[in-house]
PDB file of C-alpha atoms and ligand atoms in Angstrom:
ATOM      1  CA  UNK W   4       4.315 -25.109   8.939  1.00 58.00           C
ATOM      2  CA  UNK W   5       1.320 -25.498   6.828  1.00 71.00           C
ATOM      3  CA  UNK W   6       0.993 -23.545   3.634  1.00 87.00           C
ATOM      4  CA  UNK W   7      -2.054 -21.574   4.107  1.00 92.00           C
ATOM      5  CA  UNK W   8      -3.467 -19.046   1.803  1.00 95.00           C
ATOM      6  CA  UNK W   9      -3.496 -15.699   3.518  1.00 94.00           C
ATOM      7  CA  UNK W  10      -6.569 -14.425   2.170  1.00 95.00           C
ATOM      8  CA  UNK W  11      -9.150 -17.265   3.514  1.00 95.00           C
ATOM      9  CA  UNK W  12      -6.907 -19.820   5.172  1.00 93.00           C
ATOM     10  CA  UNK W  13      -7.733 -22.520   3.226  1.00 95.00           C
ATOM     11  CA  UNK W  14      -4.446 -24.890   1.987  1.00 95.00           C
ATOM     12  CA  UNK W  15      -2.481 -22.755  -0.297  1.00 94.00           C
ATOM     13  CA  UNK W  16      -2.012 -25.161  -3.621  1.00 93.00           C
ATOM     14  CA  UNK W  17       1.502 -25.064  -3.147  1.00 92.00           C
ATOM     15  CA  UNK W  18       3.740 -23.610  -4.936  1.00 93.00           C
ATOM     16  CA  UNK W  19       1.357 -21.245  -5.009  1.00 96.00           C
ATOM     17  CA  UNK W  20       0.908 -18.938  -2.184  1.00 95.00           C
ATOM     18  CA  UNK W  21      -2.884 -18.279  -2.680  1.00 97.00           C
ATOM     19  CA  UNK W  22      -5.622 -21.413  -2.916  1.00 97.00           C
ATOM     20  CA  UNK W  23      -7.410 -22.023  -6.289  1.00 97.00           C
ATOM     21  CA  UNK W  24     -10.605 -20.093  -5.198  1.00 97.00           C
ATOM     22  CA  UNK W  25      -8.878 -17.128  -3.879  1.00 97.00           C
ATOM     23  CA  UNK W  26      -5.897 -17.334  -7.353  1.00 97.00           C
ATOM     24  CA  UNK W  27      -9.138 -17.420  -9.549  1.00 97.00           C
ATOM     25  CA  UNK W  28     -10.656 -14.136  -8.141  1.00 97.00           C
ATOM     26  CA  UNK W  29      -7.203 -12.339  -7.855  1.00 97.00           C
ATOM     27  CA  UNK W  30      -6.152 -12.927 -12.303  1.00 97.00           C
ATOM     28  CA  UNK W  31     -10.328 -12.479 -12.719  1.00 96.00           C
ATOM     29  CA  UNK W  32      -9.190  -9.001 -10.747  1.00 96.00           C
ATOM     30  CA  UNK W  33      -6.232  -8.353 -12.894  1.00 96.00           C
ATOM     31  CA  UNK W  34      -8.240  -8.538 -16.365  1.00 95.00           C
ATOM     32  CA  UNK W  35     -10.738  -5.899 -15.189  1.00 94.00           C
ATOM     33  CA  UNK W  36      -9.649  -2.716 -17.410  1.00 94.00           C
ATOM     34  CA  UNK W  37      -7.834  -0.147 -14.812  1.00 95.00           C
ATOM     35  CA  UNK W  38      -7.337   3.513 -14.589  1.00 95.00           C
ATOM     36  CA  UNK W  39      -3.777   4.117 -16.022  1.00 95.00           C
ATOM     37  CA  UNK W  40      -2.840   6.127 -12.767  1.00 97.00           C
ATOM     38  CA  UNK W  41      -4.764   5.326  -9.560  1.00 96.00           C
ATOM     39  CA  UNK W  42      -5.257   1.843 -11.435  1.00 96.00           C
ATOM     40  CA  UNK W  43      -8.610   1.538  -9.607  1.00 95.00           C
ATOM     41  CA  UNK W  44     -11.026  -0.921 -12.129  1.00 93.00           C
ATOM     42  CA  UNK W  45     -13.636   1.897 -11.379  1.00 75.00           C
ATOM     43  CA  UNK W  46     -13.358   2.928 -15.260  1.00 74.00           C
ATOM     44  CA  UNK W  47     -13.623   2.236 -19.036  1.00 79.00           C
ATOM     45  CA  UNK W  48     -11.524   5.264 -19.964  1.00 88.00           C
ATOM     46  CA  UNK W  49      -7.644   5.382 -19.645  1.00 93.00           C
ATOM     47  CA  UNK W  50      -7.828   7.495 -17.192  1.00 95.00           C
ATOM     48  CA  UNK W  51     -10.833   7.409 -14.631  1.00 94.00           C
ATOM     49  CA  UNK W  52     -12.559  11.363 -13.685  1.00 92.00           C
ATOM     50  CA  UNK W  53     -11.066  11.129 -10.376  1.00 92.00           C
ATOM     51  CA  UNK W  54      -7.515  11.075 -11.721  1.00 95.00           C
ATOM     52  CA  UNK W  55      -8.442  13.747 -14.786  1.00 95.00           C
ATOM     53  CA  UNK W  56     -10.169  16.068 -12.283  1.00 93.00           C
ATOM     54  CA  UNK W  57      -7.030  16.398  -9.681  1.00 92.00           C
ATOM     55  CA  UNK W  58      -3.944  14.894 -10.865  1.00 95.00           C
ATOM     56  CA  UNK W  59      -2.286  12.479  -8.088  1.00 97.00           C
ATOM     57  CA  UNK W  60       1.192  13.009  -7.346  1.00 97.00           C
ATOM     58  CA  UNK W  61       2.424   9.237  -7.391  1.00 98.00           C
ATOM     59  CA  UNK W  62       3.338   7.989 -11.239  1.00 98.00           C
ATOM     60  CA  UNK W  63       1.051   5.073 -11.031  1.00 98.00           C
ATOM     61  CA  UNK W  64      -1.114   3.081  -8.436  1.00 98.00           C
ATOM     62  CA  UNK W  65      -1.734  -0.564  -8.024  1.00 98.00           C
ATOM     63  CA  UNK W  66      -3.603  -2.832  -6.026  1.00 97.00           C
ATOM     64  CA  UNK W  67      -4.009  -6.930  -5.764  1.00 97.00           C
ATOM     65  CA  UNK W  68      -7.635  -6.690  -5.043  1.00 96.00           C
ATOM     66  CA  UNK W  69     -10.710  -5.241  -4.606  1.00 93.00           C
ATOM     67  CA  UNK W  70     -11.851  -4.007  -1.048  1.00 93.00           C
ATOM     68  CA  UNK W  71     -13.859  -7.245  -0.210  1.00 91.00           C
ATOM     69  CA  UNK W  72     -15.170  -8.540   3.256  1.00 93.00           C
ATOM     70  CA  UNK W  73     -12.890 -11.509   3.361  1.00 94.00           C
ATOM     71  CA  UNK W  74      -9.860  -9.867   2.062  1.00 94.00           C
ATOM     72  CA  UNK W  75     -10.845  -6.735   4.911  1.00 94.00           C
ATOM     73  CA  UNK W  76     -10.942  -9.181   7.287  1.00 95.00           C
ATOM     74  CA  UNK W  77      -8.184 -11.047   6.595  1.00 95.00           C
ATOM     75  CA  UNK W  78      -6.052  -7.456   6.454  1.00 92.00           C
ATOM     76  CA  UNK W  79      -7.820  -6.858   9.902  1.00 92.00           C
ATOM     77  CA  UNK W  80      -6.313  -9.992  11.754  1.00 92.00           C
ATOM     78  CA  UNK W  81      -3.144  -9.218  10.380  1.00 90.00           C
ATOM     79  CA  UNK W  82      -3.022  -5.771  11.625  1.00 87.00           C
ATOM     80  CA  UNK W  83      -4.421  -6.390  14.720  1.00 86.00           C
ATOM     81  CA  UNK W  84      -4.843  -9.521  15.669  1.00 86.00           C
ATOM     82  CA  UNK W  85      -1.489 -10.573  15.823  1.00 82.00           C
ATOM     83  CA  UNK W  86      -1.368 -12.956  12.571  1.00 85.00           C
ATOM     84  CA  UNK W  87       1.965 -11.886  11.724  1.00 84.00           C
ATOM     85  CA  UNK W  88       2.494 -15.048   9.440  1.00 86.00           C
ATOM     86  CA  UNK W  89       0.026 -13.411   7.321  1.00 91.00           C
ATOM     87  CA  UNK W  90       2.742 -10.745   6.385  1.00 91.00           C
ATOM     88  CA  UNK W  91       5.278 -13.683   3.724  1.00 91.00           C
ATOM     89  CA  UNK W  92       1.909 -14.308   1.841  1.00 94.00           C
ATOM     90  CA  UNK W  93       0.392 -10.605   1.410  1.00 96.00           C
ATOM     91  CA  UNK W  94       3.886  -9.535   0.757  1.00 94.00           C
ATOM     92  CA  UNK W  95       4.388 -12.287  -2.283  1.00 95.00           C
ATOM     93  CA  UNK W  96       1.003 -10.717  -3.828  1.00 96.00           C
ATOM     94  CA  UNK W  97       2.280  -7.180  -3.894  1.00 97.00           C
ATOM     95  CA  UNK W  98       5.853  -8.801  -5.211  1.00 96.00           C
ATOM     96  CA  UNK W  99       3.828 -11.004  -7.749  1.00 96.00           C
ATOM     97  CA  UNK W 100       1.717  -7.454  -8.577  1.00 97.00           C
ATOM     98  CA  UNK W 101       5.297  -5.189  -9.163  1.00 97.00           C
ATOM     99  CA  UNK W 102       6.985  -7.567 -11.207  1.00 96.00           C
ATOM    100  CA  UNK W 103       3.714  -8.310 -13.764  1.00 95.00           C
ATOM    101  CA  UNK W 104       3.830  -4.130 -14.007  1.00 96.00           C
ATOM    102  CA  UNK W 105       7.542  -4.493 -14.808  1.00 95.00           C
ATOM    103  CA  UNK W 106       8.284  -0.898 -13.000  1.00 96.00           C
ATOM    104  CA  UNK W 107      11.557  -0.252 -12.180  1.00 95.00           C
ATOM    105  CA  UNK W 108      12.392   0.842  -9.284  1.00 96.00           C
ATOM    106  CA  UNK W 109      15.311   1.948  -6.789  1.00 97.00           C
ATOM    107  CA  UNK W 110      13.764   1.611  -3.390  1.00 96.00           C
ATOM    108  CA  UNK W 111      11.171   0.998  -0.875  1.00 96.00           C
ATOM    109  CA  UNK W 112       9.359   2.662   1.442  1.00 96.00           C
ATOM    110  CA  UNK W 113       5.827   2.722   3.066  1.00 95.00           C
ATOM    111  CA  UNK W 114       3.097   5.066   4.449  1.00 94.00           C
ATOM    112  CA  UNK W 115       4.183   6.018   8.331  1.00 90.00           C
ATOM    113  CA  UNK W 116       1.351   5.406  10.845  1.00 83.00           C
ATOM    114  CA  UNK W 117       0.704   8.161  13.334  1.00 76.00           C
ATOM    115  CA  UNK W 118       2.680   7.902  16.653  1.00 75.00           C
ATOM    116  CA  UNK W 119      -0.502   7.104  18.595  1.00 75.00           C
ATOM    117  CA  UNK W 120      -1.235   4.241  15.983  1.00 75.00           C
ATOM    118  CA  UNK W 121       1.588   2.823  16.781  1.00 75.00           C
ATOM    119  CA  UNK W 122       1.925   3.143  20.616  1.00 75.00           C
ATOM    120  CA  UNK W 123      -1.016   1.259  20.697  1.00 77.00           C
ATOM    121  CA  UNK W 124      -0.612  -1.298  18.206  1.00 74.00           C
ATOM    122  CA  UNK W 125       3.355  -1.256  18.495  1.00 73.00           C
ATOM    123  CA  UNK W 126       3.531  -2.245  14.839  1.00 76.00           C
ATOM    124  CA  UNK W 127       3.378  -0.506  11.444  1.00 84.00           C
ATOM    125  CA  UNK W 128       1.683  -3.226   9.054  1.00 87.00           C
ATOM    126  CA  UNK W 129       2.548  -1.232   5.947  1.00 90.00           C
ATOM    127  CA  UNK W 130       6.500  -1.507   6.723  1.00 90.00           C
ATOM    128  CA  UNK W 131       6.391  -5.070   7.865  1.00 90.00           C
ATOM    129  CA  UNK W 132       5.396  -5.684   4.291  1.00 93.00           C
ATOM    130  CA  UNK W 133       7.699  -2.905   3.079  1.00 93.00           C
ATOM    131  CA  UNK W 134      10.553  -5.330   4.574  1.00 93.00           C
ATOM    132  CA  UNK W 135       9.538  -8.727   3.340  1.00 93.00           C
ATOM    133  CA  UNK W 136       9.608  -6.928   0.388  1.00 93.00           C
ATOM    134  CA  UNK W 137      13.000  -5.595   0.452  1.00 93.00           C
ATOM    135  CA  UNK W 138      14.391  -9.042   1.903  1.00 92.00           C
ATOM    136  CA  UNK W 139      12.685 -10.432  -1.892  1.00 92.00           C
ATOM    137  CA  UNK W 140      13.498  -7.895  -3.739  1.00 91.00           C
ATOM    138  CA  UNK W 141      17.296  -7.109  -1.797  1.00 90.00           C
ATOM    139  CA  UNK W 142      16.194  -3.606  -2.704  1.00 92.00           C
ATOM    140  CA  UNK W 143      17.132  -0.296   0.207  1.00 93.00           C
ATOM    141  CA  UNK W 144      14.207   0.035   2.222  1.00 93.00           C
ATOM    142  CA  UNK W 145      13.737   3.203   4.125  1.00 93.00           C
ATOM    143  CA  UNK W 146      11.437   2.881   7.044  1.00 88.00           C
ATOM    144  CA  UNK W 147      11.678   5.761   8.503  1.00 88.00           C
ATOM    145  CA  UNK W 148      11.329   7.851   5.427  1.00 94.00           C
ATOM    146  CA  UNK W 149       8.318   9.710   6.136  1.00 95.00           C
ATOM    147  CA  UNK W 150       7.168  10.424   9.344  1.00 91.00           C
ATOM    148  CA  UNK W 151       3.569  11.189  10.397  1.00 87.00           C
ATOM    149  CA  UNK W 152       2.898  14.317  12.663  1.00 83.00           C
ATOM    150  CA  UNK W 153       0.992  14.250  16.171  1.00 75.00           C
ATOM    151  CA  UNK W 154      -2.865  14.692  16.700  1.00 71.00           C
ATOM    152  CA  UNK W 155      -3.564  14.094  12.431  1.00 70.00           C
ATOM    153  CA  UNK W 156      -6.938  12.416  12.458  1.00 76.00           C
ATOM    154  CA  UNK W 157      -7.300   8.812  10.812  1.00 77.00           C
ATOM    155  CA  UNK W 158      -8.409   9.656   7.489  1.00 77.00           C
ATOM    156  CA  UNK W 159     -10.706   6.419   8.217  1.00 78.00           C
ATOM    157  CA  UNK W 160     -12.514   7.953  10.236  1.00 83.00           C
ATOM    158  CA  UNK W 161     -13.412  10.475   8.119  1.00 82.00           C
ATOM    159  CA  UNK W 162     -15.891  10.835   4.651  1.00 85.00           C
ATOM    160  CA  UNK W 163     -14.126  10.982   0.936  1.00 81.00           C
ATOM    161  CA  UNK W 164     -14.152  14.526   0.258  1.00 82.00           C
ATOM    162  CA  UNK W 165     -12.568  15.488   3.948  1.00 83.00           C
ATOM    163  CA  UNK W 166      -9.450  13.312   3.158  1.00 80.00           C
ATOM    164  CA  UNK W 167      -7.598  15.544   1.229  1.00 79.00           C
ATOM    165  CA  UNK W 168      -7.926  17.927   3.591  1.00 84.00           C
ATOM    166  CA  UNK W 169      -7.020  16.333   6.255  1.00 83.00           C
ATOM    167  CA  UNK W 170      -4.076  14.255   5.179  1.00 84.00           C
ATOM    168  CA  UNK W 171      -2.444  17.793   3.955  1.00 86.00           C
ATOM    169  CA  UNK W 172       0.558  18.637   5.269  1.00 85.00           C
ATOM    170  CA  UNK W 173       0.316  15.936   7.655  1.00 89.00           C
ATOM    171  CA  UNK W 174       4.038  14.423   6.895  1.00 92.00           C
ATOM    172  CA  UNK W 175       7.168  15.501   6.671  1.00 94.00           C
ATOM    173  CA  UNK W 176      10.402  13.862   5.019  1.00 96.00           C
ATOM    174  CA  UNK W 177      13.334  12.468   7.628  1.00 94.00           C
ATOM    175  CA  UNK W 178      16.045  15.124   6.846  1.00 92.00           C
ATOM    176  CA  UNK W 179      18.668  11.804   7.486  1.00 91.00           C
ATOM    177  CA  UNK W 180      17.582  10.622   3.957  1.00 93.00           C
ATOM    178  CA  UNK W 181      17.280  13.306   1.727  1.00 91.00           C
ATOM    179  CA  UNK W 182      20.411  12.586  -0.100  1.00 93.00           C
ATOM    180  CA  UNK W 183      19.746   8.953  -0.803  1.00 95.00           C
ATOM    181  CA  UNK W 184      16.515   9.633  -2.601  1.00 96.00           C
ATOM    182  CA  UNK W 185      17.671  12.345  -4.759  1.00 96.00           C
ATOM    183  CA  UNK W 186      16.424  11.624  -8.392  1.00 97.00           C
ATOM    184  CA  UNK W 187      15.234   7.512  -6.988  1.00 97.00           C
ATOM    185  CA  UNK W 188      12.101   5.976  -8.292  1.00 98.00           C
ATOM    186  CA  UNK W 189      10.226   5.262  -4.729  1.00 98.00           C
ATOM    187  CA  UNK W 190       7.849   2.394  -4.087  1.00 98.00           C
ATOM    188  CA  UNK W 191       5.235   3.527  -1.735  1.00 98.00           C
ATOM    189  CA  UNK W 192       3.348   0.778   0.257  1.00 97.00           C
ATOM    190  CA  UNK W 193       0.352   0.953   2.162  1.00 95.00           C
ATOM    191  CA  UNK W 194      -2.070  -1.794   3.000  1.00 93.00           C
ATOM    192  CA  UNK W 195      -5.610  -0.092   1.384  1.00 94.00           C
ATOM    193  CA  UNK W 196      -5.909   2.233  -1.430  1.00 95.00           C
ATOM    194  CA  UNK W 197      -9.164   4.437  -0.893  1.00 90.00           C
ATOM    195  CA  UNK W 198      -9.481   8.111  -2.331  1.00 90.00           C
ATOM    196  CA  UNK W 199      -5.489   8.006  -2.603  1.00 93.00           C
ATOM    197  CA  UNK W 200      -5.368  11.244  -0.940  1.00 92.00           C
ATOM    198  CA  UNK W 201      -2.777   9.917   1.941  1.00 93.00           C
ATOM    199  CA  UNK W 202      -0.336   8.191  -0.490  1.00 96.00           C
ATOM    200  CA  UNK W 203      -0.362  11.212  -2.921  1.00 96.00           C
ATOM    201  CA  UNK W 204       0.292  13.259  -0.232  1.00 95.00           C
ATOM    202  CA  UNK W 205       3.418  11.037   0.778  1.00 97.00           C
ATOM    203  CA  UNK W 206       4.181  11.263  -3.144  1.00 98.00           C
ATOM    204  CA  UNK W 207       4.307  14.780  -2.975  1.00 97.00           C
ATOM    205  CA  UNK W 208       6.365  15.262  -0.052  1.00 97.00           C
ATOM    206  CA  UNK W 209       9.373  12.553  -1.980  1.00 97.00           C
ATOM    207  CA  UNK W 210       9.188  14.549  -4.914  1.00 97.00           C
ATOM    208  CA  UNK W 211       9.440  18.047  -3.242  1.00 96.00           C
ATOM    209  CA  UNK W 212      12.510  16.582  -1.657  1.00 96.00           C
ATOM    210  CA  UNK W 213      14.336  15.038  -4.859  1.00 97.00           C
ATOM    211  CA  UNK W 214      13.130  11.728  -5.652  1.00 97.00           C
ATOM    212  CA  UNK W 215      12.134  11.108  -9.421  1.00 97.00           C
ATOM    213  CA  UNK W 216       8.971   9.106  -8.907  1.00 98.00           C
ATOM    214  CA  UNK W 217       6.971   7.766  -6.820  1.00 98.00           C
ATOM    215  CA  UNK W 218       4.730   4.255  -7.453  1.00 98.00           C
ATOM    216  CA  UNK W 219       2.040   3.175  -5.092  1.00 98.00           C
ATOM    217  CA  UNK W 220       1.681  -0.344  -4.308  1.00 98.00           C
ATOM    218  CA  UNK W 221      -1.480  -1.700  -2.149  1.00 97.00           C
ATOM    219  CA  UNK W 222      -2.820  -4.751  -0.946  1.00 96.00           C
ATOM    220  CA  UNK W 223      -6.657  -3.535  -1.471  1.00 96.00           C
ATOM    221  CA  UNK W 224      -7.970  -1.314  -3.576  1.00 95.00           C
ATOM    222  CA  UNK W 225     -11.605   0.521  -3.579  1.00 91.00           C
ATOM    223  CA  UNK W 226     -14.727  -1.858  -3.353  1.00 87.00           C
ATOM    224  CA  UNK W 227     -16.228  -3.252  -6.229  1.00 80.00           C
ATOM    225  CA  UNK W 228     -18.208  -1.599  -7.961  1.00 61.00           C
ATOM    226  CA  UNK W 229     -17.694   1.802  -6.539  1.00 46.00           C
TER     227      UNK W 229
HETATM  228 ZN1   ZN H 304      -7.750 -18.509  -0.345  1.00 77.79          ZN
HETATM  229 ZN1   ZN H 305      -7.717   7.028 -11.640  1.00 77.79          ZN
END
């Protein structure tokens, strides 16, 4: 099979996973100075006035890239337009993302999609990546972990200040694992990173339940310039 870059589709410059255009934008990402908790490049300060006002419950946040049209719609046919291949070169940026941040960690896990999401879609993009991931990393993966109660509404569908809200008490830990993350540091994946109220929620439920920390990993992170 071809080597394509999973962001535009263009030949990947092999053996890189990404093409020159789309490797350029991703390090001219990575120098852009980042919030030291949500690690959003939304801020000058250490810590950005989103993170000082209400404290998240995850350790640290990361993300590849911005929230850009062509990265969107590359996520998009991946999620639902059945380009699973997509899921070996999204899941080498988040592993080339954790091991520049040098966090150590104990095991993975990923954001639970609602059980409506996922009789429609039959597929939880977040924990495909979750297990290419592991399979790299030959970490534990949990994917059951957290599970997402019925008749929650998407928090996409919803405006920033409703999300916290809404996402509240909207998970619950699998009782099957609560000895196995007792005092781990958890990687959290989801595929976008937007107010960060649904993965700070899942970070609160871990740590309520034992583990020590909780890291977020993301594919996308807010828009530019936002
Ligand atoms: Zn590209
Ligand atoms: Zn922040």
């Amino acid at each position: 099979m071809k080597h394509l870059c999973p962001i535009c589709e263009n030949k990947a410059a092999v053996p890189d996973f990404l093409c020159p255009e789309c490797r350029k934008k991703v390090e001219a990402y990575n120098r852009l100075p980042k919030c030291s908790v949500c690690g959003q490049p939304k801020t000058t300060e250490p810590v950005c006035t989103t993170c000082k006002e209400q404290k998240p419950q995850f350790s640290l946040a990361l993300s590849c890239y911005h929230y850009d049209k062509e990265f969107r719609s590359a996520l998009l046919d991946y999620k639902f337009h059945g380009q699973f291949y997509k899921a070996k070169g999204f899941s080498m940026l988040l592993l080339e993302k954790l091991k520049k941040s040098g966090l150590e960690i104990d095991c993975i896990t990923a954001v639970p999609v609602g059980p409506k999401t996922y009789l429609k879609y039959g597929y939880n993009a977040p924990l495909e990546l979750a297990l290419c991931m592991k399979r790299m990393l030959k970490l534990s993966c949990y994917p059951n972990l957290l599970r997402k109660k019925w008749f929650v509404k998407r928090q996409s569908t919803l405006p920033a200040h409703k999300r916290a809200k809404n996402v509240k008490g909207s998970f619950f830990l699998n009782r099957f694992y609560k000895k196995k993350i007792k005092g781990k540091q958890i990687l959290l994946l989801d595929d976008v990173f937007t107010t960060g109220a649904t993965v700070s929620e899942c970070s609160r439920i871990l740590k309520q339940n034992g583990a020590s920390k909780v890291y977020v990993l993301t594919l996308l992170g807010n828009a530019s310039g936002e």
